[in-house]
CSV table of C-alpha atoms and ligand atoms in Angstrom, one decimal:
chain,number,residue,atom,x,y,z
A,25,UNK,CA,-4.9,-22.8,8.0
A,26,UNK,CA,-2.4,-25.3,9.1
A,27,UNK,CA,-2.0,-28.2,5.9
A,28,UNK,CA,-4.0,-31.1,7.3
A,29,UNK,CA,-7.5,-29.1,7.9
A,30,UNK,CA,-6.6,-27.4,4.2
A,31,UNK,CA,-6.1,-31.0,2.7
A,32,UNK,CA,-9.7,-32.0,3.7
A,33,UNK,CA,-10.9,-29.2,3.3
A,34,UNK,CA,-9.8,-30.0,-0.1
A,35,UNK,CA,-11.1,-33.4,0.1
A,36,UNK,CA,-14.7,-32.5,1.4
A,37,UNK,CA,-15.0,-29.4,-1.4
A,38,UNK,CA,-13.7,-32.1,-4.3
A,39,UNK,CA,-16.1,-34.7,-3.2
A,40,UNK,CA,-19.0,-32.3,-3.1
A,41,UNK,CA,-18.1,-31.0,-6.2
A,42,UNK,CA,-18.3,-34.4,-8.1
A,43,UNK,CA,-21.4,-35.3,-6.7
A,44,UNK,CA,-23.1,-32.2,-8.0
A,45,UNK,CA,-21.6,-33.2,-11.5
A,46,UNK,CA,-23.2,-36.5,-11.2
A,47,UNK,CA,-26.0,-35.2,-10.4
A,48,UNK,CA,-25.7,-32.5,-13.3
A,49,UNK,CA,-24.8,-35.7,-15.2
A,50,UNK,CA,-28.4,-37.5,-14.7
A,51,UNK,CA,-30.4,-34.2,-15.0
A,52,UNK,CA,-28.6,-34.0,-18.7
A,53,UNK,CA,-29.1,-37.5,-19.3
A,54,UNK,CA,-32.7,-37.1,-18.7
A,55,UNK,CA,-33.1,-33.9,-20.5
A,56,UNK,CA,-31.4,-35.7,-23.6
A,57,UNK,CA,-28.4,-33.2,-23.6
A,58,UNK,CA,-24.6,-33.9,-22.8
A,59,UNK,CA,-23.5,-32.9,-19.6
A,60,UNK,CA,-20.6,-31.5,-21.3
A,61,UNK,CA,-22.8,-28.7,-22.3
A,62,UNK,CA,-23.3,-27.5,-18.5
A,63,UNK,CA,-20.8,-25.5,-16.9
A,64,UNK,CA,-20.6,-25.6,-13.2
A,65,UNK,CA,-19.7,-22.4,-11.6
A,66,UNK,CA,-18.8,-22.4,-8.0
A,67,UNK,CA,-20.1,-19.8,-6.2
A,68,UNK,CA,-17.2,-18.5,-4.0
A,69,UNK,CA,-18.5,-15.2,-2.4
A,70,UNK,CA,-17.3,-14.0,0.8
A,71,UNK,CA,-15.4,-17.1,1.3
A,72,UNK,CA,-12.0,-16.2,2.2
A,73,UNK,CA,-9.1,-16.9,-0.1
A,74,UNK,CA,-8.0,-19.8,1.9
A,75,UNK,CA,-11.4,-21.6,0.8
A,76,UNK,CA,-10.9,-20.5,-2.7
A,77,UNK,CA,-7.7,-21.7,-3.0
A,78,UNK,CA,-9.2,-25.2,-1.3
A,79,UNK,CA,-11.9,-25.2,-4.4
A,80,UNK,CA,-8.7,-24.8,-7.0
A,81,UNK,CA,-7.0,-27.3,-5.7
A,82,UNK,CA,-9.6,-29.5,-5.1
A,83,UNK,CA,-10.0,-29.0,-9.9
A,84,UNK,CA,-12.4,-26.3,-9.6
A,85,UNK,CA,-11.7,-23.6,-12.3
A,86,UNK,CA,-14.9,-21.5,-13.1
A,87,UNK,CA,-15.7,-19.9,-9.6
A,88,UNK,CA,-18.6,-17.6,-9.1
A,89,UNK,CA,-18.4,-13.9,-6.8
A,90,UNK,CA,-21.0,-11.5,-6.1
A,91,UNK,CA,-18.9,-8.7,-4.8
A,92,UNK,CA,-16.2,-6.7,-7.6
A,93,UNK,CA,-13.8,-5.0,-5.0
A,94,UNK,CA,-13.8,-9.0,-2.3
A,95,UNK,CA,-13.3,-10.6,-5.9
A,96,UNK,CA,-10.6,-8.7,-7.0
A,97,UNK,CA,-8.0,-9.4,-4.0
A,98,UNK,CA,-9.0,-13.1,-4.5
A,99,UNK,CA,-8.6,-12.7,-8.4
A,100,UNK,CA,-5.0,-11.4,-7.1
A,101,UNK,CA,-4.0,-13.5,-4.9
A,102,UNK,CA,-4.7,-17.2,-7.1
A,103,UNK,CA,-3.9,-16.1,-10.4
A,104,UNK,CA,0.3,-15.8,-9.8
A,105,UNK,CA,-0.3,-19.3,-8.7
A,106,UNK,CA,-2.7,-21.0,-11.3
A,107,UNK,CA,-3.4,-19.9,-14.7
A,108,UNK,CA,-6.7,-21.2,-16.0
A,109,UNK,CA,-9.5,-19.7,-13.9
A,110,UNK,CA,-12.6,-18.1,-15.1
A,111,UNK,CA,-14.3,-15.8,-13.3
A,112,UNK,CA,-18.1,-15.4,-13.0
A,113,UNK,CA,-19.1,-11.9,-12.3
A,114,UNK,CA,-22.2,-12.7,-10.7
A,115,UNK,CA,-23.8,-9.8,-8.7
A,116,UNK,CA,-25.3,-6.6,-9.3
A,117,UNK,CA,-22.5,-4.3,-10.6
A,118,UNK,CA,-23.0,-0.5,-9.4
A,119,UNK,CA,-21.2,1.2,-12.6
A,120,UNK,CA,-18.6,2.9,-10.8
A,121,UNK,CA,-17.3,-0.9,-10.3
A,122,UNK,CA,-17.6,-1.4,-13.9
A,123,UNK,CA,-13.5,-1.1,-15.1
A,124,UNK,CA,-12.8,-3.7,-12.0
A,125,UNK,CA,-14.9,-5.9,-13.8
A,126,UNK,CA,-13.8,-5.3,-17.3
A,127,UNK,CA,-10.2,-5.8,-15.7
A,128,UNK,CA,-10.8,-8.8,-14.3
A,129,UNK,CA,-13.5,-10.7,-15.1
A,130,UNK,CA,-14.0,-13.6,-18.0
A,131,UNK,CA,-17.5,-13.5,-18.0
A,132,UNK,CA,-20.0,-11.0,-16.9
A,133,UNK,CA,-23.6,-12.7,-16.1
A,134,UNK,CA,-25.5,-9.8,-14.6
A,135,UNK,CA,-25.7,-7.2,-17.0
A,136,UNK,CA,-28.7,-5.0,-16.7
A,137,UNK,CA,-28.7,-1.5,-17.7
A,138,UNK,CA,-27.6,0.2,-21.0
A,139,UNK,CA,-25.8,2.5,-18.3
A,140,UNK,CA,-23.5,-0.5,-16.7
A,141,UNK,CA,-23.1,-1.7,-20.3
A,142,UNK,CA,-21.6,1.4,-21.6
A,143,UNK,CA,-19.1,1.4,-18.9
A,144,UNK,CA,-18.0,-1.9,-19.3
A,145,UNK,CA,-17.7,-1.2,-23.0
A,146,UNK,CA,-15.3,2.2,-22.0
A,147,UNK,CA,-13.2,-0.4,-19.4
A,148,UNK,CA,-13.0,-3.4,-21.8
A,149,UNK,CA,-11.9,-1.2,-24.8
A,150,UNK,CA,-9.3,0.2,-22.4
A,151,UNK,CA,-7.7,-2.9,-20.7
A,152,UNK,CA,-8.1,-4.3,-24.5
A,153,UNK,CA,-10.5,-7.1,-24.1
A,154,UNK,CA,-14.2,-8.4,-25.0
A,155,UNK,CA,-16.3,-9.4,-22.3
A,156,UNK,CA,-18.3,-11.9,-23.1
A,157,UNK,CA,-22.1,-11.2,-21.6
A,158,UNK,CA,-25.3,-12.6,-20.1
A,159,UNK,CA,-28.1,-10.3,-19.9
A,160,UNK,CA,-29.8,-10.4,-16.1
A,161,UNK,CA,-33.3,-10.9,-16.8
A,162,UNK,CA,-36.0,-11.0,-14.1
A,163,UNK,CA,-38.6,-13.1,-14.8
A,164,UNK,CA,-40.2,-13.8,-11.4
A,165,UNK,CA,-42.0,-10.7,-11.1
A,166,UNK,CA,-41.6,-8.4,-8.5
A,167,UNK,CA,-39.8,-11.1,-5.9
A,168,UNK,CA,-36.7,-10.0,-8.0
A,169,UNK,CA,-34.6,-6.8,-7.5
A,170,UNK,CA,-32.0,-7.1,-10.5
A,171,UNK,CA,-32.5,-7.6,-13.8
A,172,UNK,CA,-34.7,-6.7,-16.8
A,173,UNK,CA,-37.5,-7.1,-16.6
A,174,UNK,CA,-39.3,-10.0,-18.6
A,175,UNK,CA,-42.6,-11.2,-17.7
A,176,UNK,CA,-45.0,-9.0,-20.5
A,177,UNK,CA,-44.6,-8.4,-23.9
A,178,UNK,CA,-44.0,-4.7,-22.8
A,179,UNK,CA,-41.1,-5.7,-21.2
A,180,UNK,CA,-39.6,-8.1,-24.2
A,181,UNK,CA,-39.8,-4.5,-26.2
A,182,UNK,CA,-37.9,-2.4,-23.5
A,183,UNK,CA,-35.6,-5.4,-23.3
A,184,UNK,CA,-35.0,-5.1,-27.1
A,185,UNK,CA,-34.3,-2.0,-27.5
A,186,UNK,CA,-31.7,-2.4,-25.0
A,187,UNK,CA,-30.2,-4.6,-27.1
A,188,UNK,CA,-30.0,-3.1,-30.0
A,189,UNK,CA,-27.9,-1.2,-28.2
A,190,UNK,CA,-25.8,-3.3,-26.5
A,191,UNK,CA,-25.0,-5.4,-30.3
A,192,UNK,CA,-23.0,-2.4,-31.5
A,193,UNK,CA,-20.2,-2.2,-29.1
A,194,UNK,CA,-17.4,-4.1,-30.1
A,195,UNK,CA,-15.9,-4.7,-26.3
A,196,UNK,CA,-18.5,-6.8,-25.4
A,197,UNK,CA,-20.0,-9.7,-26.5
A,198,UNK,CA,-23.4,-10.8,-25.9
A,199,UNK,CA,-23.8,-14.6,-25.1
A,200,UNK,CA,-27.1,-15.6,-23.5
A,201,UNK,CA,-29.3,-14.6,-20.3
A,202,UNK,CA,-29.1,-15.1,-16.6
A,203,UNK,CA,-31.8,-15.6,-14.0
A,204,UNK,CA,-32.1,-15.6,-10.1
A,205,UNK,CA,-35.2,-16.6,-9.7
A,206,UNK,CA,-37.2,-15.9,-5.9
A,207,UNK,CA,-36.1,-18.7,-3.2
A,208,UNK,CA,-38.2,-21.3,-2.1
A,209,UNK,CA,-37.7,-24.8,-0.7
A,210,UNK,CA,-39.1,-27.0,-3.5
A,211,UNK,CA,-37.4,-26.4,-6.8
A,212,UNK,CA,-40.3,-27.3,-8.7
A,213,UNK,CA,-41.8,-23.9,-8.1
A,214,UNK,CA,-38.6,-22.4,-9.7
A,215,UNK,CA,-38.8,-24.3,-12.6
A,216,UNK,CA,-41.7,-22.3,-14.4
A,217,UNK,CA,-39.1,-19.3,-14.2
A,218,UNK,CA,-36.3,-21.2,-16.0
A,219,UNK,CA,-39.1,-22.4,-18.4
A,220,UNK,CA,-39.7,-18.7,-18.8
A,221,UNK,CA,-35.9,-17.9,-19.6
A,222,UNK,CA,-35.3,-20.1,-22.0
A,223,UNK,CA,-38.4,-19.0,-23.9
A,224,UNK,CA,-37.3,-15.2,-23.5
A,225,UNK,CA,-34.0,-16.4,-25.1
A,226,UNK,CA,-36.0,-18.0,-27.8
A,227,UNK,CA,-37.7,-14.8,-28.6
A,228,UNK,CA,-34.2,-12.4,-28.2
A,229,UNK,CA,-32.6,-15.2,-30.6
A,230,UNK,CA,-35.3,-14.6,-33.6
A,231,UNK,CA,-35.3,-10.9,-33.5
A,232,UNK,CA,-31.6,-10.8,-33.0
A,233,UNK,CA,-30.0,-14.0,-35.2
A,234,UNK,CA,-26.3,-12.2,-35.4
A,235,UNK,CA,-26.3,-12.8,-31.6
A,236,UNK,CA,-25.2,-15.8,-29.7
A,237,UNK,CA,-28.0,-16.3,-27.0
A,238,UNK,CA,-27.0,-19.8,-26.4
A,239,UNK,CA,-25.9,-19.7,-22.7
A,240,UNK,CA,-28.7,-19.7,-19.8
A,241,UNK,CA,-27.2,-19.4,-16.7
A,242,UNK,CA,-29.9,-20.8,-14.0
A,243,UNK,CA,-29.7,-23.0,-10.9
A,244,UNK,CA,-28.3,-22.6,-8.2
A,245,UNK,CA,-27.5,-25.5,-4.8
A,246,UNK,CA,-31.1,-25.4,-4.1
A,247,UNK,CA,-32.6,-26.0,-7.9
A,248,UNK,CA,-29.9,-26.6,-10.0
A,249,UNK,CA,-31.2,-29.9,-11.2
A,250,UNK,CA,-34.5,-28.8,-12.5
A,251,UNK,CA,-32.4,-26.0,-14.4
A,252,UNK,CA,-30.5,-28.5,-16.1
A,253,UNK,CA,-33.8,-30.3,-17.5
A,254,UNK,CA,-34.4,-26.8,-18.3
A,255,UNK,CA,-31.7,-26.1,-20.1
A,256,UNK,CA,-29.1,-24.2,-18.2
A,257,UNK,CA,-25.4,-24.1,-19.6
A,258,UNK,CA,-24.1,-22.9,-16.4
A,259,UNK,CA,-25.1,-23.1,-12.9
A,260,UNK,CA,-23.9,-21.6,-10.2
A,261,UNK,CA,-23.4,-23.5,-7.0
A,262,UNK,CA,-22.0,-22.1,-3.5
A,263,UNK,CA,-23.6,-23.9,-0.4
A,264,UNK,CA,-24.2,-27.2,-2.2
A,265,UNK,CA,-20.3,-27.6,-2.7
A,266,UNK,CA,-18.6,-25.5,-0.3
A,267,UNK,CA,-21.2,-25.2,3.0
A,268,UNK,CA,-22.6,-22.2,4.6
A,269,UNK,CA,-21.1,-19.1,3.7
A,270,UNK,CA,-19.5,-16.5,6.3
A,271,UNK,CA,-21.4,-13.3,6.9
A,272,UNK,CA,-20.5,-10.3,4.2
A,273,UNK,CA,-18.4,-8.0,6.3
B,56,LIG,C1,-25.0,-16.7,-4.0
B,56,LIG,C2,-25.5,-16.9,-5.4
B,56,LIG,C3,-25.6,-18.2,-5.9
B,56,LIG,C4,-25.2,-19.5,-5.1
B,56,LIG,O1,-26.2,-19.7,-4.2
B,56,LIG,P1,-26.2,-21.1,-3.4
B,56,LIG,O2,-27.5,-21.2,-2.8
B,56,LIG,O3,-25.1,-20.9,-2.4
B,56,LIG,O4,-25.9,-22.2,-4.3
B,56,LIG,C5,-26.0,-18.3,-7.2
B,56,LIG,N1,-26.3,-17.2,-8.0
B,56,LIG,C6,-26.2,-16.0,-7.5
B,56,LIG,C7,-26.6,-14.8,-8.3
B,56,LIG,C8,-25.8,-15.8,-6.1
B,56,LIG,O5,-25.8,-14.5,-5.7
């Protein structure tokens, strides 16, 4: 990319990114929490490098990939050159991927199996680190492929018993929930599934005090707004800041 079309590219990502924190801003306002209290993570996956390096310069530093193995060469590539990213493990992570998450990531968001977890436990204890955790819950029924599931009282047992599990190993540490709720064009129809996570964080919080369940990651370009009011600590943003999103190769 020669250095004019990088600079605005720059320039376009920044001023996209600063009116999504405005409008992060208002939704807090509104909700009566701070906006400091809402982490924006961009959504970077299969951007190339190029664009990621655009979103860094541009003051970005929590950025968002679905895919371990694409994230990795991008994790790579940027971290000789800045310091302070953190990296959103967003997607489903097949457990063979596990120790290139435990290696690299800051946060995992989609944890959903006891199997996954014990692998990240084996990598994290290896590379000498705690991974701090969001447990992937599905609360939109069957629309939703990942995730526990959490729509019944059924499923808030399974789901406990899982975590019983999870709280005893030391490598990694269990921070809140995560939701992708099923797409559709008017956010108000998402926002009885963010309702829904906060109150299954509720629940997981009483049974389980010693844990820290206070992040809820939810939103995303198309309904991030009504998470806020919601009460989403993080959202996670791709279109809405860096446009459409090349084809996964
Ligand atoms: C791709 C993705 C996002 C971002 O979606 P946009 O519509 O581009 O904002 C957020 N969360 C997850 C889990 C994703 O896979």
């Amino acid at each position: 990319m020669n250095p004019s079309s990088s600079r605005s590219l720059c320039e376009s990502i920044r001023a996209r990114y600063l009116a999504a924190r405005e409008q992060i801003e208002i939704a807090a306002q509104r909700a009566g929490r701070s906006a400091a209290s809402v982490r924006l993570v961009v959504v970077t996956k299969t951007h190339p490098v190029e664009t990621v390096r655009a979103a860094v310069e541009a003051g970005i530093r929590d950025l968002g990939e679905n895919y371990a193995e694409e994230a990795v060469q991008k994790i790579q590539a940027l971290s000789s050159e800045v310091e302070d990213l953190r990296w959103h493990m967003i997607g489903h992570v097949q457990s063979r991927k596990a120790g290139l998450v435990a290696a690299h990531f800051n946060w995992m968001h989609s944890l959903d199996s006891l199997k996954l977890a014990l692998r990240l436990e084996r990598f994290a204890q290896e590379a000498g680190r705690v991974l701090p955790v969001l447990l992937e819950c599905n609360v939109g029924g069957e629309a939703s492929k990942f995730g526990y599931p959490a729509a019944t009282p059924a499923d808030l047992n399974a789901l406990c018993r899982e975590v019983e599990q999870i709280a005893l190993l030391p490598h990694l540490q269990v921070r809140g929930l995560m939701t992708m709720p099923p797409l559709y064009d008017d956010p108000e129809r998402t926002r009885p599934f963010f309702v829904r996570l906060r109150e299954v964080r509720d629940f997981l919080a009483a049974r389980f005090p010693s844990l820290a369940w206070n992040e809820l990651s939810m939103g995303t370009s198309a309904d991030f707004v009504a998470a806020v009011e919601e009460g989403a600590t993080m959202v996670r943003i791709g279109t809405a800041i860096l446009g459409p999103r090349p084809p996964k190769d």
